[in-house]
Short mmCIF file of C-alpha atoms and ligand atoms in Angstrom, two decimals:
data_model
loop_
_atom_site.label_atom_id
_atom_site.label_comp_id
_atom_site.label_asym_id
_atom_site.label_seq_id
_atom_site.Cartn_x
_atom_site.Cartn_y
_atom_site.Cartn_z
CA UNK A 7 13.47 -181.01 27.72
CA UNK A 8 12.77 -177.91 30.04
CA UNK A 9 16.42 -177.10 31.34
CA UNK A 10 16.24 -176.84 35.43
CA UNK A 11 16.14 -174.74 37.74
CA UNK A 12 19.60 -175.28 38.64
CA UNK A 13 20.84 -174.34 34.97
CA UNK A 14 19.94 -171.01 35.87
CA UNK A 15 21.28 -168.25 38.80
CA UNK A 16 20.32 -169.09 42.18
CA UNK A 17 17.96 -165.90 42.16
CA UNK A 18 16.51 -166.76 38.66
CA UNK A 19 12.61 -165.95 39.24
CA UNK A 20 10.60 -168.12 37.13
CA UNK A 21 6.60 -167.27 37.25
CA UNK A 22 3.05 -167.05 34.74
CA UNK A 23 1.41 -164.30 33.84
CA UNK A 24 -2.11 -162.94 33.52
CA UNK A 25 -4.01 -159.95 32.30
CA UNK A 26 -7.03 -158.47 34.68
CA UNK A 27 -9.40 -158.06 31.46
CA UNK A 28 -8.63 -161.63 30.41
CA UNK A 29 -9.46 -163.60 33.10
CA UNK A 30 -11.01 -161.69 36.40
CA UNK A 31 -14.47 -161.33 35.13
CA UNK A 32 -15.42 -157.55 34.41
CA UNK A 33 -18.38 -158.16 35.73
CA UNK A 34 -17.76 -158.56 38.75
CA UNK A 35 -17.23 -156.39 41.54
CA UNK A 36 -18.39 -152.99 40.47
CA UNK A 37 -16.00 -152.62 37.80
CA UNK A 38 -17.01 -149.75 34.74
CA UNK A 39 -16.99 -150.59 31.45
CA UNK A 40 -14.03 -150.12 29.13
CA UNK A 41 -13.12 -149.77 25.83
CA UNK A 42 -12.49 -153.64 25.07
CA UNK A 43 -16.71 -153.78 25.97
CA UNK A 44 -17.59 -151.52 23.19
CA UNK A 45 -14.90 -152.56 20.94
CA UNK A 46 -16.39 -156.36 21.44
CA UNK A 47 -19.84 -154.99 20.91
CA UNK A 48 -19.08 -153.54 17.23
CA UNK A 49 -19.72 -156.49 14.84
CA UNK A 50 -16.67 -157.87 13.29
CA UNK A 51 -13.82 -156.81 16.00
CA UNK A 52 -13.80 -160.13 18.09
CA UNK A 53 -14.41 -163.43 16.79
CA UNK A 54 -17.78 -164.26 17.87
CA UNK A 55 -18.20 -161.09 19.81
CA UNK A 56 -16.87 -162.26 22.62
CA UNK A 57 -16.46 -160.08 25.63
CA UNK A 58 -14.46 -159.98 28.83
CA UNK A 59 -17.77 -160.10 31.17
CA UNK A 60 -16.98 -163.47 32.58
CA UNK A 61 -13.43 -164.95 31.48
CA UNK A 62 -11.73 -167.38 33.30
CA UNK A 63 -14.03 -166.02 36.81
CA UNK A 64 -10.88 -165.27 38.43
CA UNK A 65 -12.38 -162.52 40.08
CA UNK A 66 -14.18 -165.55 42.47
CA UNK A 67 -11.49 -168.21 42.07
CA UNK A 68 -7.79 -166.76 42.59
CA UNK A 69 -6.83 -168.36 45.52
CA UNK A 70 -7.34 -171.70 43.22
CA UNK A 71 -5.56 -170.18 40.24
CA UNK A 72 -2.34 -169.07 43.13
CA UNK A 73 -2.54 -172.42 44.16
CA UNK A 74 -1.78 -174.08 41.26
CA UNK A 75 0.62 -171.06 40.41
CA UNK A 76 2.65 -172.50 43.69
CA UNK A 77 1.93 -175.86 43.22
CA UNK A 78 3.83 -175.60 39.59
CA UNK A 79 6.95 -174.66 41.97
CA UNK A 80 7.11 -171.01 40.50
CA UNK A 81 8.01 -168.33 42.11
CA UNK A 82 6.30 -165.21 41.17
CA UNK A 83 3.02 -164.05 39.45
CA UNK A 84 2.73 -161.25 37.07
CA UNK A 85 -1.12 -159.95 36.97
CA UNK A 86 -2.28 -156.31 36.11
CA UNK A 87 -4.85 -154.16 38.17
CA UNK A 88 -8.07 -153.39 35.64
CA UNK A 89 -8.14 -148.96 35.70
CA UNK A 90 -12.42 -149.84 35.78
CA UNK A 91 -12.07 -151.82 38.60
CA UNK A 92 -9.92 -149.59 40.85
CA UNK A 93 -11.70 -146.44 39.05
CA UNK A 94 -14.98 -147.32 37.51
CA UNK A 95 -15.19 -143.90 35.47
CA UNK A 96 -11.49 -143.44 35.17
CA UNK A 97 -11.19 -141.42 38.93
CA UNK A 98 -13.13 -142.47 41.18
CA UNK A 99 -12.05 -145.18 43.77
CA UNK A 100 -14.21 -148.13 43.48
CA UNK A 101 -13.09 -149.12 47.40
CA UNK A 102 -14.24 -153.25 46.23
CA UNK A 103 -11.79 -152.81 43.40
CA UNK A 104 -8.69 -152.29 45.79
CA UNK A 105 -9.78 -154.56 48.03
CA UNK A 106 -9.87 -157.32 44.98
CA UNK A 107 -6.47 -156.39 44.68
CA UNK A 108 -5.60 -156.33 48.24
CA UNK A 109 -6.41 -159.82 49.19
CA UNK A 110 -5.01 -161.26 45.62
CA UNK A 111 -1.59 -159.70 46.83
CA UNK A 112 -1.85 -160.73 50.56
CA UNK A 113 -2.66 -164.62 48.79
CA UNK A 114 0.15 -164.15 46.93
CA UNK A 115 2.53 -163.61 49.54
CA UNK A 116 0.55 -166.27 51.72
CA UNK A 117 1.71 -168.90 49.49
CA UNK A 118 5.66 -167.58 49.10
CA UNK A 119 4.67 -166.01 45.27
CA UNK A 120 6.25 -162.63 44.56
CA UNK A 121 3.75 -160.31 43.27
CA UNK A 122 4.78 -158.82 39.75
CA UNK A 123 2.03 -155.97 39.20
CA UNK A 124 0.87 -154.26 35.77
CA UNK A 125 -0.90 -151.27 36.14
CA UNK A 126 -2.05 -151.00 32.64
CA UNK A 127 -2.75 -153.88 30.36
CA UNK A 128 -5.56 -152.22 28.11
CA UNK A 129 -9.07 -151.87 29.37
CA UNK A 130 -9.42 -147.97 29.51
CA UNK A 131 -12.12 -146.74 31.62
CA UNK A 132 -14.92 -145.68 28.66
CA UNK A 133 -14.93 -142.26 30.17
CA UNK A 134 -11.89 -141.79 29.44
CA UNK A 135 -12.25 -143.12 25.73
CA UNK A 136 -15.44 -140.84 25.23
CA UNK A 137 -12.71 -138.19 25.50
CA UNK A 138 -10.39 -139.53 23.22
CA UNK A 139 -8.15 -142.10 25.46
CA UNK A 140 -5.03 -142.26 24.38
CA UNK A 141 -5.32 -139.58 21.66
CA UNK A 142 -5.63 -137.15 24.69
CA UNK A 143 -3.17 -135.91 26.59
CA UNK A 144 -5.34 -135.38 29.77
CA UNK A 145 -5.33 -139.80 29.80
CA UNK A 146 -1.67 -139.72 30.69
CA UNK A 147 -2.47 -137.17 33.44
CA UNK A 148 -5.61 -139.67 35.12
CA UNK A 149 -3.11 -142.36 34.67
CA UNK A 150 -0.81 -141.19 36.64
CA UNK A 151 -3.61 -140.52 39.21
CA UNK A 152 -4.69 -144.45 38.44
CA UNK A 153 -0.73 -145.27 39.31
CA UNK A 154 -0.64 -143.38 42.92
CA UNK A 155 -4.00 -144.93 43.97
CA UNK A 156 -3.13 -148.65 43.21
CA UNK A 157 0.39 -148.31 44.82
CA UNK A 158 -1.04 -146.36 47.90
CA UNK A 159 -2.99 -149.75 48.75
CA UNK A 160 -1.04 -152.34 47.52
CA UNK A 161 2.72 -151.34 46.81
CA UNK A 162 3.78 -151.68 50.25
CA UNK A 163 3.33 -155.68 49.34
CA UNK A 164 4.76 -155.39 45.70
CA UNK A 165 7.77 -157.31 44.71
CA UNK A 166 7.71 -155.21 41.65
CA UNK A 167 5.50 -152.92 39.52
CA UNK A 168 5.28 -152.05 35.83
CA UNK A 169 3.56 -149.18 34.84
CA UNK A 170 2.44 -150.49 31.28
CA UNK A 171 1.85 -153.56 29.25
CA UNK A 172 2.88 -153.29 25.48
CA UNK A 173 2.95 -149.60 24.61
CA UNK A 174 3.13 -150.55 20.97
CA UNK A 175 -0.51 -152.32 20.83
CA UNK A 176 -2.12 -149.81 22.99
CA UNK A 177 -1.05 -147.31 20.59
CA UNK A 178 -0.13 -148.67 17.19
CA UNK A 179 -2.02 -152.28 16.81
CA UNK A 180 -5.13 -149.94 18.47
CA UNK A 181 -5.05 -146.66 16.60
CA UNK A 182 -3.18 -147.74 13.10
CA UNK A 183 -3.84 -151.31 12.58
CA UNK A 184 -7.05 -151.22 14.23
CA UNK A 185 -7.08 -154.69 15.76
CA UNK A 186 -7.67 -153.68 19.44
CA UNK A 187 -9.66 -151.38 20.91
CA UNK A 188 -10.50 -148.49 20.45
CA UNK A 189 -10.19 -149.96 16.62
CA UNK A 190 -8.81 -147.01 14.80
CA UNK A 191 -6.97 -146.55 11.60
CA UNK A 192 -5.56 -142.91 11.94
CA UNK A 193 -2.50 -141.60 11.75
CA UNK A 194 -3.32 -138.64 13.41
CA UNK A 195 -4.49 -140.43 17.07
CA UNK A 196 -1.53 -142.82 16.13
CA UNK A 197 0.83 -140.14 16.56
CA UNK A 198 -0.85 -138.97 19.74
CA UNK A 199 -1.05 -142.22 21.11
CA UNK A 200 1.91 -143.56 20.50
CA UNK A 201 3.44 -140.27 22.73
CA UNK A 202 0.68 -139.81 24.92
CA UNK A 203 0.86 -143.81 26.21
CA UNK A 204 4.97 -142.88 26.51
CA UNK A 205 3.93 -139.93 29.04
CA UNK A 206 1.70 -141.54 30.67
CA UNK A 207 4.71 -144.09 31.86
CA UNK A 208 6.97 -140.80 32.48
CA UNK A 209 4.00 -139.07 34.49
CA UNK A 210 3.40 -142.38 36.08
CA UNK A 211 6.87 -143.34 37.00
CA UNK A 212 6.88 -139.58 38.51
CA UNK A 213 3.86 -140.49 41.00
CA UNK A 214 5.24 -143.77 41.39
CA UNK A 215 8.55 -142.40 42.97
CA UNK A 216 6.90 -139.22 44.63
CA UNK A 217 5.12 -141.87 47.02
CA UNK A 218 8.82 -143.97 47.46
CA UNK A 219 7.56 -147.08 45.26
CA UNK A 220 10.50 -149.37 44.58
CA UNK A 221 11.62 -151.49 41.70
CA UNK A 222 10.03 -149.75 38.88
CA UNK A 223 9.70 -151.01 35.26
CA UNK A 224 8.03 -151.13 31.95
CA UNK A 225 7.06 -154.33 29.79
CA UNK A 226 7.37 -153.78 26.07
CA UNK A 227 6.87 -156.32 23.23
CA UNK A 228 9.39 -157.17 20.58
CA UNK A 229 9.00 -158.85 17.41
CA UNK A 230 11.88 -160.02 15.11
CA UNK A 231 11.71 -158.32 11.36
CA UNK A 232 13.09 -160.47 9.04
CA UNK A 233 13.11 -158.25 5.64
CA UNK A 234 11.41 -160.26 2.76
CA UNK A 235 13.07 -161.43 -0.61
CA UNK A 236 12.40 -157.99 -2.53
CA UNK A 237 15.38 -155.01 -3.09
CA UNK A 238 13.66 -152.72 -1.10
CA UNK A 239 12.66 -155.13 1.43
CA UNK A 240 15.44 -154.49 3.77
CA UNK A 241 14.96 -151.20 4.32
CA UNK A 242 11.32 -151.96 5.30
CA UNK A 243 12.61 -154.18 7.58
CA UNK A 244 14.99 -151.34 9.14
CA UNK A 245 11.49 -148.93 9.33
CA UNK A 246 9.33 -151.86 10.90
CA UNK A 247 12.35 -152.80 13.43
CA UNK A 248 12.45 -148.97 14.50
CA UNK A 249 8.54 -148.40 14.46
CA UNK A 250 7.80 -151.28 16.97
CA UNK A 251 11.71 -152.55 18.49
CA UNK A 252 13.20 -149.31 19.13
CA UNK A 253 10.37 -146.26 19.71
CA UNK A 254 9.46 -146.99 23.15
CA UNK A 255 12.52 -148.46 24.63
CA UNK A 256 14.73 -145.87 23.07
CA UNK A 257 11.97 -142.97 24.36
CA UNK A 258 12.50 -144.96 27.79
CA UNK A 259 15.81 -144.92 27.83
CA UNK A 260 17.13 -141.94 26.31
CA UNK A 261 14.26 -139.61 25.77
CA UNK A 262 14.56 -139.57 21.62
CA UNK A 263 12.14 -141.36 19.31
CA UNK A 264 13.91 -142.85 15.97
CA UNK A 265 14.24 -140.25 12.82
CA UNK A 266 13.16 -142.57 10.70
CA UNK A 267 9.62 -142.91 12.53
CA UNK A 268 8.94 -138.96 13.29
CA UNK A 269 9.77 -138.88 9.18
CA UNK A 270 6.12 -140.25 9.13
CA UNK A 271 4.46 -139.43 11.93
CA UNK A 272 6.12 -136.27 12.91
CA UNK A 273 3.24 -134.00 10.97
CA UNK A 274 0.33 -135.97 13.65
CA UNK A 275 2.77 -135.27 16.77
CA UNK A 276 0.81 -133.47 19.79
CA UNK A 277 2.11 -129.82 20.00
CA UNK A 278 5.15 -129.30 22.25
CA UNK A 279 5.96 -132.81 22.65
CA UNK A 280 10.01 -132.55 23.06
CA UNK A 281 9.03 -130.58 25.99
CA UNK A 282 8.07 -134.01 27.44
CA UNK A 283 11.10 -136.42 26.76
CA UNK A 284 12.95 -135.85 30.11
CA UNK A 285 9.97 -137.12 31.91
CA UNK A 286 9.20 -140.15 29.55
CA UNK A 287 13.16 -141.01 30.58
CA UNK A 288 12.60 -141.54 34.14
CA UNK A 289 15.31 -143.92 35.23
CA UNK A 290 14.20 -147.86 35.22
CA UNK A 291 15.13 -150.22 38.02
CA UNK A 292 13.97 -152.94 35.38
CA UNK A 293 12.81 -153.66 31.83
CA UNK A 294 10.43 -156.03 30.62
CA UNK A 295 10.00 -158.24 27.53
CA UNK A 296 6.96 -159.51 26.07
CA UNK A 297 8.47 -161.68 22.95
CA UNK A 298 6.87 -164.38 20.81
CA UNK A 299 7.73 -164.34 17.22
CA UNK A 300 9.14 -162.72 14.27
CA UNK A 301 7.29 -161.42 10.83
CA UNK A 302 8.70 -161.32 7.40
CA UNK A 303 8.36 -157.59 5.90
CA UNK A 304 8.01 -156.30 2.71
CA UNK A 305 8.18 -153.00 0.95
CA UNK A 306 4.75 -151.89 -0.76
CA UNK A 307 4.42 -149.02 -3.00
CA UNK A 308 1.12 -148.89 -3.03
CA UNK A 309 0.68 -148.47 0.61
CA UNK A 310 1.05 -145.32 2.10
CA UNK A 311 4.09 -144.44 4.64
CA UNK A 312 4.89 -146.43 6.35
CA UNK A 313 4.70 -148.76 3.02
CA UNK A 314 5.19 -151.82 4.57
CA UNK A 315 3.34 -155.16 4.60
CA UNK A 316 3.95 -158.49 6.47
CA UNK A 317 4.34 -161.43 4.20
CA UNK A 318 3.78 -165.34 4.91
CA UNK A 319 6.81 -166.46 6.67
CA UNK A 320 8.07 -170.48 6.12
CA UNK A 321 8.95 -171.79 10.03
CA UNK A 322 6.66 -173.96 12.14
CA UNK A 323 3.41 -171.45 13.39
CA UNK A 324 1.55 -172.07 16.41
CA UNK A 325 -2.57 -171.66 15.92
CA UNK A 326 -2.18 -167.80 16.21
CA UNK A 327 -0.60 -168.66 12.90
CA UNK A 328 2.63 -167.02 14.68
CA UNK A 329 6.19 -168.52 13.10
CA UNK A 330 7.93 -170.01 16.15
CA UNK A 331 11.49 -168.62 16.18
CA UNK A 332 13.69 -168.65 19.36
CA UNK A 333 16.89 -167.35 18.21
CA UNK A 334 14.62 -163.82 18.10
CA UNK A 335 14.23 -163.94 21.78
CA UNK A 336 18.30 -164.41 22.47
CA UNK A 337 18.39 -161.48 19.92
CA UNK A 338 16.90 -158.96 21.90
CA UNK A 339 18.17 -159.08 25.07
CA UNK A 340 21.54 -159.22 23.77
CA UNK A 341 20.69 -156.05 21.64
CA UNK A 342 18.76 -154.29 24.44
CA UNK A 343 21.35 -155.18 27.18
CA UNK A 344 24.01 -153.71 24.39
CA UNK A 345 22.25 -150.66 22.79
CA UNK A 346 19.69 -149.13 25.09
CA UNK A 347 19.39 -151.11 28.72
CA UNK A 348 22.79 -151.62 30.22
CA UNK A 349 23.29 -152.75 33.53
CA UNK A 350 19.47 -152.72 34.33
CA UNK A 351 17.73 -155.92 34.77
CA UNK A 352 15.91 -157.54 32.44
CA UNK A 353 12.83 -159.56 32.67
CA UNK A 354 11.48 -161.44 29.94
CA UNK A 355 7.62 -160.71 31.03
CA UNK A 356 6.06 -162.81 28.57
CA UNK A 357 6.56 -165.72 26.26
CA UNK A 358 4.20 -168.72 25.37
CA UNK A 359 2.59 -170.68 22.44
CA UNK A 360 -1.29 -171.21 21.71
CA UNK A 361 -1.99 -174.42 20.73
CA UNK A 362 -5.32 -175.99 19.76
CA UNK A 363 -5.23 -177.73 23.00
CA UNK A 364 -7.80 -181.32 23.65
CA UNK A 365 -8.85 -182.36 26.94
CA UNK A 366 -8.94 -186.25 26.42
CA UNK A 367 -9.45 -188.55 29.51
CA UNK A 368 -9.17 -185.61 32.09
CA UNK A 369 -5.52 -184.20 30.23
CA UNK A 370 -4.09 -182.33 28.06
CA UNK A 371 -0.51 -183.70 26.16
CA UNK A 372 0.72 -180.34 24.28
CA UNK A 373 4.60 -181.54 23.65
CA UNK A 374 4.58 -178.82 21.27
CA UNK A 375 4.69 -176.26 24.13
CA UNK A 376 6.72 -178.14 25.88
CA UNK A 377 9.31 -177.86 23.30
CA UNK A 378 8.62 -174.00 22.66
CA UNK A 379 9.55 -173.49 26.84
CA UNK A 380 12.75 -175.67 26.47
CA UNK A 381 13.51 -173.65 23.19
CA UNK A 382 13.14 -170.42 24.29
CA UNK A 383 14.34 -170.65 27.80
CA UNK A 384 17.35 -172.09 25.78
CA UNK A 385 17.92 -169.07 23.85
CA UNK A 386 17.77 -167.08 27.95
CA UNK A 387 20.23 -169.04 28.89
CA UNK A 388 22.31 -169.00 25.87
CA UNK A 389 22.23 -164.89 26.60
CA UNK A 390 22.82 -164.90 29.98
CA UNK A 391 25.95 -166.99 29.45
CA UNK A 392 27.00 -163.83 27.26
CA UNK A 393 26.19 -161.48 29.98
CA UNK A 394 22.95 -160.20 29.97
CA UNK A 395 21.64 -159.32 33.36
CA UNK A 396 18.28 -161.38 32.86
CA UNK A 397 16.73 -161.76 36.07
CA UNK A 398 13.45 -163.89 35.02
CA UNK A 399 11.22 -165.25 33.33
CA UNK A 400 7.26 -165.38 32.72
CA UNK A 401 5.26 -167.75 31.21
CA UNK A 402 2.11 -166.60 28.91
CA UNK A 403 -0.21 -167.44 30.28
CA UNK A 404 -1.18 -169.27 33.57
CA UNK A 405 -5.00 -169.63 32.17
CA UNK A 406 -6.20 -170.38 28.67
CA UNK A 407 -8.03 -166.61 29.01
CA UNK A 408 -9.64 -164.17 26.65
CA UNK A 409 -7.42 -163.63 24.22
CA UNK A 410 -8.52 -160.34 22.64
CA UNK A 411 -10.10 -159.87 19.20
CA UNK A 412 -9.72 -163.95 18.90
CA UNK A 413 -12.33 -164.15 22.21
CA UNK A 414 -11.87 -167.38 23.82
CA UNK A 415 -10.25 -169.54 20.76
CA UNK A 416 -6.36 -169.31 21.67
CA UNK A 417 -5.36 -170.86 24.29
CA UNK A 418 -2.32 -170.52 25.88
CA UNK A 419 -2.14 -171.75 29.28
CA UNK A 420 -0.66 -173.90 30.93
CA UNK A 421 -3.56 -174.51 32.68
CA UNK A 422 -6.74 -175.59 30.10
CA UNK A 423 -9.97 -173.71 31.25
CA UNK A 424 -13.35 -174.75 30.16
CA UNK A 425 -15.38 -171.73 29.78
CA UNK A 426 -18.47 -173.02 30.58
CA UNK A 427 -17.68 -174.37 33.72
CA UNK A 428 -14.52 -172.00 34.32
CA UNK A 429 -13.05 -175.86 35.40
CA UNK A 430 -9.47 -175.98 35.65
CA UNK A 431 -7.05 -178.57 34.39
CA UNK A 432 -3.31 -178.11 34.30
CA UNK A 433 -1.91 -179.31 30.89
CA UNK A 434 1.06 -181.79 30.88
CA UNK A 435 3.40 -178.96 29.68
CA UNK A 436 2.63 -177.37 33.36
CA UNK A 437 3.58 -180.74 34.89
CA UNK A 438 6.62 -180.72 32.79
CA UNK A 439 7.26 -177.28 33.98
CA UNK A 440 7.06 -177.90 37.58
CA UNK A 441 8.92 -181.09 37.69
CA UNK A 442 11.78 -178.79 35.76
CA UNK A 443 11.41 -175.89 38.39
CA UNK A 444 11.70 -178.75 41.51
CA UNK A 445 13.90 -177.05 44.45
CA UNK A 446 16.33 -179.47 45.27
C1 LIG B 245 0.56 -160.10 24.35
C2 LIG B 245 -0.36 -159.53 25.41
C3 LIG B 245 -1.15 -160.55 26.16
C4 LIG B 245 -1.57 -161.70 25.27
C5 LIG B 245 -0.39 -162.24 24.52
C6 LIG B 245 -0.69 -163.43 23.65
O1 LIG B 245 0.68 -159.18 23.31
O2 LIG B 245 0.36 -158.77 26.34
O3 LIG B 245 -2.23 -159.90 26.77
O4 LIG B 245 -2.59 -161.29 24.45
O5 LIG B 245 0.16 -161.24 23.72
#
């Protein structure tokens, strides 16, 4: 059962969440083409090729999609502002890309729904990839740029506003792993990245406060390493936990980046980059956490640094083939609340389950995501009863959107979509949801 509302503290904000390039439409509106276009375009990136050109056609149907948001008795929504939209070529003001954002704020507010912005959740401008994106430094400069012009028209209205989504993916998953755009598998533009993407939040958080923007924050994702069976598995385990757990917060926190990381990449690190730590430290008013699952690491020789591989682990998976293990979520805000955040608020920004979801009869019965809310809103609880200053949570995702290099074949919403007709139908596990959030 989804615990209610009233298990939680009376200012508990419960809300979905959303990503522009995932379900606006970037074809719409006069937005420029990104990264994630060309990245989609390159055979073998995204299953089927798939592309964020049409989506979920939020870009036409919001005040629907904040309709239902309301009608599921939450009380915020967490949505980011596409950087080609607002800036087609990365600086110039596309005037019908604010004014997108404009009315989707004043709708939010219309219907009592705090809005929780994003600036950046991943579609770089392409003009700004052409000259190496997040490799260059110059990106973390335009973003700050990006930051002043979205909050100039819209963060009078803001309940909040995060200045990145996921600095690990954009800079890691992107430029090591090669999963997301731009697809690389460098070490060299990981380095850069992986620094460059932290400036750009410093630089951003900079302009942010220059033009007296309030309640500033970051969202980072957090996965639990579990070390594998092997003797030198733990140890990986450590090196995985400090690559992805503890280089961003830590650099947002308290301006270092862990030994064991700059051990590897230190050789690839821009020029002169401890000149930048002070800025990357700006002070948070909140944090955000994106968690969903754990991996199972293991050492491999044969790999170069950082010679680690993820193994098969043996819990329940959800269709991402993701093990589905709530104890990591109560792990990390205790740890973050103990080790690096402190008294600043925490917001758990994004949690959810993909499930091979059927529309029979006009619904959808997904008890599996049912139990995956109860579970992990559980394991909130569970920490806030131990003193964590947890101030919310976010579901992921309000839409069955585009979910990346798997195009259109997760789906985790609460609400199914069907692509071809961009109809929506709001899954039982939404139902549940709003019966649990009820105001007395
Ligand atoms: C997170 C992303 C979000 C979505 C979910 C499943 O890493 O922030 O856009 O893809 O995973």
């Amino acid at each position: 059962m989804i615990p209610v509302r009233s298990q939680f503290p009376d200012d508990f904000v419960f809300g979905a969440a959303t990503a522009a390039y995932q379900i606006e439409g970037h074809a719409n509106g006069g937005a420029g083409p990104t990264h994630w276009d060309s990245f989609a375009a390159t055979p073998g990136n995204v299953v089927r090729a798939e592309d964020g050109a049409h989506a979920c056609d939020h870009y036409h149907r919001w005040p629907e999609d904040l309709d239902l948001i309301a009608a599921a008795n939450l009380d915020a929504y967490r949505f980011s502002t596409s950087w080609a939209r607002v800036m087609p070529d990365g600086v110039t003001v596309n005037p019908e890309g604010l004014d997108f954002y404009d009315r989707l704020v004043d709708g939010c507010l219309a219907r009592g729904l705090a809005p929780f912005a994003t600036l950046y959740h991943w579609e770089l401008p392409s003009t700004l990839a052409d000259k190496g994106g997040w490799a260059n430094r110059d990106t973390a400069l335009r973003f700050a740029d990006f930051a002043g012009v979205v909050a100039d028209r819209i963060g009078d209205r803001l309940a909040s506003l995060a200045t990145l989504n996921e600095p690990w993916c954009v800079s890691w998953l992107s430029h090591f792993e090669g999963h997301h755009a731009p697809g690389l598998r460098d070490i060299r533009a990981t380095a850069r990245a992986m620094h460059h993407v932290c400036l750009a939040h410093g630089l951003g958080m900079q302009a942010l406060r220059a033009q007296g923007q309030g309640n500033l924050g970051v969202v980072c994702n957090f996965e639990f390493a579990e070390a594998g069976p092997g003797k030198a598995d733990a140890a990986a385990a450590t090196l995985r936990d400090a690559i992805y757990n503890r280089w961003f917060v830590e650099a947002f926190t308290a301006g270092t980046y862990p030994d064991a990381v700059l051990e590897g990449l230190g050789p690839h690190m821009p020029q002169g980059w401890q000149d930048d730590v002070a800025t990357i430290a700006a002070p948070l008013d909140w944090f955000g956490v994106n968690y969903y699952t754990r991996c199972i690491v293991t050492h491999d020789a044969t790999l170069p640094w950082p010679h680690i591989r993820m193994i098969d682990g043996p819990l329940p998976k959800n269709s991402m083939g993701w093990e589905v293990y709530p104890d990591g979520l109560h792990h990390f805000l205790t740890r973050l609340h103990r080790d690096h955040t402190g008294d600043t608020p925490l917001y758990v920004t994004e949690n959810g389950m993909p499930l091979d979801d059927v529309l029979t009869g006009g619904a959808i019965a997904d008890p599996r995501r049912e139990d995956f809310i109860a579970d992990h809103l559980g394991a909130a609880r569970r920490a806030i009863a131990e003193g964590v200053p947890l101030k919310g949570f976010f579901y992921w995702s309000l839409l069955d959107n585009y979910e990346w290099a798997f195009g259109y074949e997760k789906r985790f919403g609460l609400i199914h979509v069907d692509f071809d007709t961009f109809t929506r139908t709001p899954k039982a596990s939404y139902h549940a949801l709003a019966r649990a959030l009820a105001k007395a």
